[in-house]
Structures are given as C-alpha cells and as structure tokens.
Coordinates of C-alpha atoms and ligand atoms in Angstrom, one line a residue:
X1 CA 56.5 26.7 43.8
X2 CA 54.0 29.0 44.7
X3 CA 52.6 31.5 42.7
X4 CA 51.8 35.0 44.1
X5 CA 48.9 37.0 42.4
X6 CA 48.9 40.7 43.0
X7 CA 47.6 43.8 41.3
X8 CA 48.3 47.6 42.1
X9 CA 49.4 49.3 45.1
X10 CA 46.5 51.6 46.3
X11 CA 44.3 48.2 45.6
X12 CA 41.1 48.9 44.6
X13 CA 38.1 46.8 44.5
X14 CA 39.2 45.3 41.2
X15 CA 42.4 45.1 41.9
X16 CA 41.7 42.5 44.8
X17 CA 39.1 40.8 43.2
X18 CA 41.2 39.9 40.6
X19 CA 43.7 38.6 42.5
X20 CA 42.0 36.7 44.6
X21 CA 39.5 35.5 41.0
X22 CA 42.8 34.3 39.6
X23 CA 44.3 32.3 42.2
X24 CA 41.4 30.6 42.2
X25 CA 42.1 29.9 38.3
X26 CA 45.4 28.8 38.8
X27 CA 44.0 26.6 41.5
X28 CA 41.8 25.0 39.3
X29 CA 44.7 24.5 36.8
X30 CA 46.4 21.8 39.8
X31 CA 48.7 25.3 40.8
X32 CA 49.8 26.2 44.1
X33 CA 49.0 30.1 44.3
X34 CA 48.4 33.0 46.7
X35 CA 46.4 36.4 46.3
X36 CA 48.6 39.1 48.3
X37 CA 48.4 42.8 48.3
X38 CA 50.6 46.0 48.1
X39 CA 48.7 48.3 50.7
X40 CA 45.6 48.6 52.8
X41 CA 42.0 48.0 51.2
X42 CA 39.8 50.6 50.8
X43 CA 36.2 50.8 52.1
X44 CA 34.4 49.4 49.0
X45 CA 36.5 46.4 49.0
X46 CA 35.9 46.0 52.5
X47 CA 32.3 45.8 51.7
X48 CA 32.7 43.2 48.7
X49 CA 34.9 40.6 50.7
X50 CA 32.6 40.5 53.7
X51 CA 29.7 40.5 51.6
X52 CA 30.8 37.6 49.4
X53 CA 33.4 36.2 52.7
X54 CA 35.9 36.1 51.0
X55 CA 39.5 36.2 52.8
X56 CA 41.5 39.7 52.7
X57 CA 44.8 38.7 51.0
X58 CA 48.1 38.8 52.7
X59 CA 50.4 42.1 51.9
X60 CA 53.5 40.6 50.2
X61 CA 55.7 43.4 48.9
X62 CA 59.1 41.5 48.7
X63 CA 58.5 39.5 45.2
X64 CA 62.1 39.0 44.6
X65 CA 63.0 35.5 42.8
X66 CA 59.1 34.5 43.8
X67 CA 56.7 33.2 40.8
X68 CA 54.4 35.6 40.5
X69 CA 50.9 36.8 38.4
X70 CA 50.0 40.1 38.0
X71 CA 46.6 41.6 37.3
X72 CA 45.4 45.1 36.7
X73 CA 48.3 47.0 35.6
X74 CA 51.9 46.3 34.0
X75 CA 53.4 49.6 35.1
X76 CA 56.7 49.0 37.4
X77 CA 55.9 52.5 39.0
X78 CA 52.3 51.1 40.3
X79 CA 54.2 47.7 41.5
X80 CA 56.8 46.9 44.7
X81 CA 59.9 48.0 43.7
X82 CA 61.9 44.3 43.2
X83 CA 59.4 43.2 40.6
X84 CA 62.1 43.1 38.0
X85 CA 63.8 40.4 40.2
X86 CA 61.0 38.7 40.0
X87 CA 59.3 35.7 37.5
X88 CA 56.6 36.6 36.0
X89 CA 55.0 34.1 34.7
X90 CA 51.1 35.7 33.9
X91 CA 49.8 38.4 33.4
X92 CA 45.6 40.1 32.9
X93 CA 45.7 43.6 32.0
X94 CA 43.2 46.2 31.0
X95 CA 45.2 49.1 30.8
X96 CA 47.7 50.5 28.4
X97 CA 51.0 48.3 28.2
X98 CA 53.6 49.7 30.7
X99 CA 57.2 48.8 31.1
X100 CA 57.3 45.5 32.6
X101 CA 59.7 43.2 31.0
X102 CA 59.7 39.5 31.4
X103 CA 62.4 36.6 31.7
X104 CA 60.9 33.7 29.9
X105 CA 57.5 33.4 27.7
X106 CA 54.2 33.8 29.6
X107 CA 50.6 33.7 30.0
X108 CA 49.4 36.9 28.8
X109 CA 45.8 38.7 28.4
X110 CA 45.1 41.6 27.7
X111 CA 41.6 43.7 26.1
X112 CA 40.7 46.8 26.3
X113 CA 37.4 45.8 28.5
X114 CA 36.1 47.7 31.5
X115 CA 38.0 45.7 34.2
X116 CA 40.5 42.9 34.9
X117 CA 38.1 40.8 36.6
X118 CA 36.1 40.5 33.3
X119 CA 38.9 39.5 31.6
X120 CA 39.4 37.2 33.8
X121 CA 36.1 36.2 33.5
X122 CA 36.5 35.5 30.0
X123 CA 39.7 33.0 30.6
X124 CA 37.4 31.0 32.9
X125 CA 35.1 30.4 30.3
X126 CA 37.6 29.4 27.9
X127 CA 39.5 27.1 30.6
X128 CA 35.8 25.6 30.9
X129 CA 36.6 26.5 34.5
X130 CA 33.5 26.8 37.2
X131 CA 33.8 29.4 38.9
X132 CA 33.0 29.4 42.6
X133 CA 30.0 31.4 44.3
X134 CA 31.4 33.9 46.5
X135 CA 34.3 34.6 44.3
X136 CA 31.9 35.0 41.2
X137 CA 30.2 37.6 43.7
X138 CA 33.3 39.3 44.2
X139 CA 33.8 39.3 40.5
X140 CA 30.4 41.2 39.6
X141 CA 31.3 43.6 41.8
X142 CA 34.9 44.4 40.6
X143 CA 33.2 45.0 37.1
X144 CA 30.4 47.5 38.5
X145 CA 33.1 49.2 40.4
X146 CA 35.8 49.7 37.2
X147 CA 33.0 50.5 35.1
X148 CA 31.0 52.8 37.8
X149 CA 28.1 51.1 37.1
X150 CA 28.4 50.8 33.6
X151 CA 28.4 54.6 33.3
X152 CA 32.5 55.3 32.7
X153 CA 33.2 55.5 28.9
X154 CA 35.5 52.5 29.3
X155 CA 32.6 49.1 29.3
X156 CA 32.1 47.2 27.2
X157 CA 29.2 44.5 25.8
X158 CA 32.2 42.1 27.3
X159 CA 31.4 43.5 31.3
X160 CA 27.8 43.4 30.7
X161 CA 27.7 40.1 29.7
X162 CA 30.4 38.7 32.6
X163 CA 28.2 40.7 35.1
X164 CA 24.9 39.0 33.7
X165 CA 26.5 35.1 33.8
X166 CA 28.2 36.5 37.4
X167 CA 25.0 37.2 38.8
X168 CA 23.6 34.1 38.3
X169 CA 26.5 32.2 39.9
X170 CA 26.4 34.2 42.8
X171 CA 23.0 34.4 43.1
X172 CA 22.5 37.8 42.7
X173 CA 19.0 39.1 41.3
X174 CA 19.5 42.9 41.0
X175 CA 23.3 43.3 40.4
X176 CA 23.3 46.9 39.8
X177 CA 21.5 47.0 42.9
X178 CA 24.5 45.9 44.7
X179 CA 26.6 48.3 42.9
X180 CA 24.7 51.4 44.1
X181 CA 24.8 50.1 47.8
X182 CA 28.7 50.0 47.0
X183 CA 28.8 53.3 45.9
X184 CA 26.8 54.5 48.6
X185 CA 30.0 53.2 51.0
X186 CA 32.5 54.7 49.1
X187 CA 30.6 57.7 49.0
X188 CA 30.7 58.2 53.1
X189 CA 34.0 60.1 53.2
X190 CA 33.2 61.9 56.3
X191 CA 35.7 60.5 58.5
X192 CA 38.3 59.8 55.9
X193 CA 41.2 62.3 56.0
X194 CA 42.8 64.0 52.8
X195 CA 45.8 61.8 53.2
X196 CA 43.3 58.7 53.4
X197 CA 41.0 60.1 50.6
X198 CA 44.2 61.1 48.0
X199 CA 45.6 57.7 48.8
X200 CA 42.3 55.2 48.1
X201 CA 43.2 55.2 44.5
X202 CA 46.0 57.3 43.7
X203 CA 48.4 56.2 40.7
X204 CA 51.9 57.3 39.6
X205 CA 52.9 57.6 35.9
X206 CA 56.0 58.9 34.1
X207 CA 54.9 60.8 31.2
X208 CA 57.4 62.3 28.9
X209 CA 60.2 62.2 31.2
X210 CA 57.9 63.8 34.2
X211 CA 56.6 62.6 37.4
X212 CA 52.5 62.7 37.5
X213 CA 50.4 61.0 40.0
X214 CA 46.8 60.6 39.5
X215 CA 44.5 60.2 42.3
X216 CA 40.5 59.5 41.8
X217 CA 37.4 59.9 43.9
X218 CA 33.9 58.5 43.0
X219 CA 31.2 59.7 44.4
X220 CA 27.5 59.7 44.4
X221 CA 27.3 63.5 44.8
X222 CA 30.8 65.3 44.1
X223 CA 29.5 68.1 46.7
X224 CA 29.6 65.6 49.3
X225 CA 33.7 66.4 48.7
X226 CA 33.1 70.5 49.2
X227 CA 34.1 71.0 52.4
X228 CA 37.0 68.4 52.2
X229 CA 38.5 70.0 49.3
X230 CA 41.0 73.2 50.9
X231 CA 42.6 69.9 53.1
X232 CA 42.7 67.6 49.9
X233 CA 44.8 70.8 48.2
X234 CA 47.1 71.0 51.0
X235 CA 47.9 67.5 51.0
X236 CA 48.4 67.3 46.9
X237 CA 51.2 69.9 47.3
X238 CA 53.1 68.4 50.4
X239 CA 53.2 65.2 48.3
X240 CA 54.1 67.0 45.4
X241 CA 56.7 68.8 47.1
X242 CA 57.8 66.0 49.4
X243 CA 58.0 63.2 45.9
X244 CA 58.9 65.7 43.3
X245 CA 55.8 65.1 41.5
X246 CA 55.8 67.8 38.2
X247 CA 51.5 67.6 38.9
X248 CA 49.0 65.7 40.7
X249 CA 45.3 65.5 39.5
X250 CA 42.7 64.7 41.9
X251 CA 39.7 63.5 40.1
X252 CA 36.3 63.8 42.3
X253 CA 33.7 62.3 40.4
X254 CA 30.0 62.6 40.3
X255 CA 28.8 59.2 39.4
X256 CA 25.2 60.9 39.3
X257 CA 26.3 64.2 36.9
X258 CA 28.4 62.1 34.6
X259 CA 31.3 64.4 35.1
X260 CA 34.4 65.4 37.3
X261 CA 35.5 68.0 39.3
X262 CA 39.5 68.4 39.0
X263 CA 41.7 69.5 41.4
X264 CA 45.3 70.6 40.1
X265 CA 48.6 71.0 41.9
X266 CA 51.6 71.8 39.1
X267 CA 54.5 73.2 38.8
X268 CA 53.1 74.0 35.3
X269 CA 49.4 74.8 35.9
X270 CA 48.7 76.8 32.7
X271 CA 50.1 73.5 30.4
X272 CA 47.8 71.4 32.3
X273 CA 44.8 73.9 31.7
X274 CA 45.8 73.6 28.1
X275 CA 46.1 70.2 28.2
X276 CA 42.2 70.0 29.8
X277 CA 40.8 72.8 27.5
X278 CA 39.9 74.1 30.9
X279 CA 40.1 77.1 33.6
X280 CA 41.0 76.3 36.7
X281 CA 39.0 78.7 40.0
X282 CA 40.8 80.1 42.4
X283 CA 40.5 76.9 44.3
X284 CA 43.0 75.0 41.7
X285 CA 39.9 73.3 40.6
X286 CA 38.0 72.6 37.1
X287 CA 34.4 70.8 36.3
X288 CA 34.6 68.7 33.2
X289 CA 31.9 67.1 31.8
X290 CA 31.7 63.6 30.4
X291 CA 35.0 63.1 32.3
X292 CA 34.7 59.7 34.1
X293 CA 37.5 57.4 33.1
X294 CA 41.6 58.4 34.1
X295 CA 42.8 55.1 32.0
X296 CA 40.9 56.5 28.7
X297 CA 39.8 60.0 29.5
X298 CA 42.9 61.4 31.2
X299 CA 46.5 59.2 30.6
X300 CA 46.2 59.8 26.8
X301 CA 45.4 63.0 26.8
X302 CA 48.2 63.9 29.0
X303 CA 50.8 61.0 27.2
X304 CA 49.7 63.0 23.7
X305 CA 50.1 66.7 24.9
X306 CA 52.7 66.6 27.6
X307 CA 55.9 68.2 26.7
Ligands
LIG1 MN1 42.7 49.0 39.4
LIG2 MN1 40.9 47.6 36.8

C-alpha cells in the first residue's frame, strides 16, 4: 500500500523538503511512498525545488483509511481534517508534541533540533541510507531556512553538522551562500497581497481552550514590510472575525536586526501585551528584540501565560 508523506498545511520550505527527503527513505527501505501537500508552496520553496529539480508534490488532502507519514508537526489543527481516520504509521517531528493519536505502534522521531529535515537527516545516517544529490540539496536548504541561517535560537550543533555532510552531497561549496539568495526571494514581497503574505506560514493552535493563529514573515529588512503593514492589519481582523480566532500574531522578522516586529489583533490585547512584556503603537504593533523563533520563542510563552 502506498504510503503518503505530508507535513503542514501553509507548507514551508521544510515542510516539503521533508516530505519529499522521506519518501525517498521509505523508498530506500523497498516502500512504495508519495510526498503530497496540503496547500500551495510558497516562493522560497519554489526556488529550492527548481534549483535542486526536484518534483512539486501532489496536494492530497483526503487521507482517510490511507497509510500515511507525517513530518513537521503532530498538531491535528495544522493537518487535513480526516487524519484521525487515517494510519499513521511514521512520524519526524521537531516541534512540541500535539494531539495526534495513533492506531497501532509506529516509527517515531522526534528532537528538539532546528528542523525536520535534519532529523531526518540523522535517520539516513543510521539507516546507512545514501542519500541522493538533489534531494540532499533540498535538504540543506530546508535546515538554513527553519534555522534562518543559523541565526533563530532554535539550531543546533545537530543542523550544522547535517548542513556541512549536505553540502558535500549536493555539491554545494558555500551553503550559507545559498541560503541568503533564498532569503533574498522570500524577502521580495512586493507583489504579494496581505492575504498571500499572512497565509505563507500562518499556524493555528488551541491554547488553553482559545483559538490563536500565528502567522510569520522573514525578512532581510523588516521595513521592507512598512508600507504593507495597514493591509496586513485589515486582513488579521477579517480572519479573526470571520474564524473566531481569540488573537492572531503576525511576526515580521528582521533576519539582519535579530528581532521581530509584532503585529496584534485580539479580542484581549492588553493580556497579550502582558504576555510579551510589551506596548503595542497605535498601529497594533510591537518590536521585540531577540525574538526570532514562534516554536520556542512565542508557543510557550503564550501555552504558560494564557488564561
Ligand atoms: Mn514547518
Ligand atoms: Mn520545521
């Protein structure tokens, strides 16, 4: 039977990679499997897949009854809404646990490591599996991308090291070379609308009984969002309104600075400013320094002090 490997919706660079990184493991292991998607890829990824041609993955959002993998998150929320009917039979996680439950025993990984695809990674070199050119290319790239270059609070000595051995795979001399030139693409926003920018990597998360969704930008310049940012307000609140959400946070980070402006929409803005230690202007919006990471800068932080 085939096995279906998909991460989150909103897919993100390692999202796909590590979908498409893992079907090729299961491959290896004699396994009939397929990466698939749940929703459009963003620019960056665009960038990786033709750069390293490698194939776009099929959308597959009816998982019911199917054999499927999952990488990059284990939140039902962030998933199509059958995967309870479905069997999971693996799963490579570097986020908290979430609520997925599972009908018979399974592969599992998990670490606390700066992306999927070095976990990933990892079970390759304990499989003794060769990992293949391009998708070692994709791979690299999924690392620099989770970890922004290395910079977010979340990598590890474990990315570095995948990203070094990835390199040489793929051939790749300078790899954080290649990472600024993908940060350069997802830095040209110009054309992108607020729906299309709160969308590229927007998550939704139950905390304490309340509805949050958490959207993120990265940037080489956050000021290169300015003039974007009035539209990008107007669209939090019609989705908050429209999906009950109790807030949505818009991260737009500066990759340079080391920092992130946040935008707030809430029906409880002062708990949230509490929550932040900050102020928000009179634009709904806060700079916090340091803040780079929503998985370990932002979730528990809100999961602690949320009422
Ligand atoms: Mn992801
Ligand atoms: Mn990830």
């Amino acid at each position: 039977m085939t096995i279906y490997v998909t991460g989150h919706k909103s897919p993100d660079t390692d999202t796909i990679i590590s979908s498409i990184a893992t079907a090729s493991l299961l491959q290896n292991k004699g396994m009939d499997a397929i990466p698939v998607k749940q929703g459009e890829i963003n620019p960056e990824t665009k960038f990786v897949l033709e750069k390293f041609n490698l194939d776009t993955p099929i959308t597959k959002t009816e998982l019911k009854d199917q054999d499927v993998a999952i990488v990059d998150t284990t939140d039902a929320e962030q998933l199509p809404d059958d995967i309870n009917d479905a069997n999971i039979v693996f799963i490579a996680d570097h986020h908290k646990l979430g609520g997925l439950k599972t009908k018979t025993p399974i592969e599992f990984y998990g670490q606390p490591v700066g992306s999927s695809a070095t976990i990933i990674y990892n079970i390759f070199k304990m499989e003794n599996i060769e990992i293949n050119k391009s998708v070692a290319g994709g791979m690299l790239c999924a690392i620099l991308s989770d970890t922004v270059l290395f910079k977010s609070p979340t990598t590890t000595d474990f990315d570095k090291k995948a990203v070094e051995a990835l390199s040489k795979i793929a051939g790749i001399e300078k790899p954080l070379d290649l990472g600024f030139e993908m940060l350069k693409v997802k830095s040209s926003i110009e054309n992108d609308t607020a729906h299309d920018l709160l969308n590229r990597d927007f998550k939704e998360f139950s905390i304490n009984g309340k509805k949050f969704g958490i959207a993120q930008i990265e940037l080489i310049d956050a000021s290169m969002a300015e003039s974007k940012k009035p539209a990008l307000l107007e669209e939090m609140k019609k989705v908050q309104q429209e999906k009950s959400f109790n807030t949505i946070l818009l991260l737009i980070t500066d990759v340079m600075k080391e920092g992130s402006e946040m935008l707030v929409v809430s029906d409880n803005i002062t708990e949230i400013e509490k929550v932040f230690n900050i102020q928000c202007n009179e634009t709904n919006c806060a700079w916090i320094d340091g803040m780079m990471s929503r998985k370990k800068q932002v979730l528990p932080v809100l999961e602690k002090k949320i009422s």
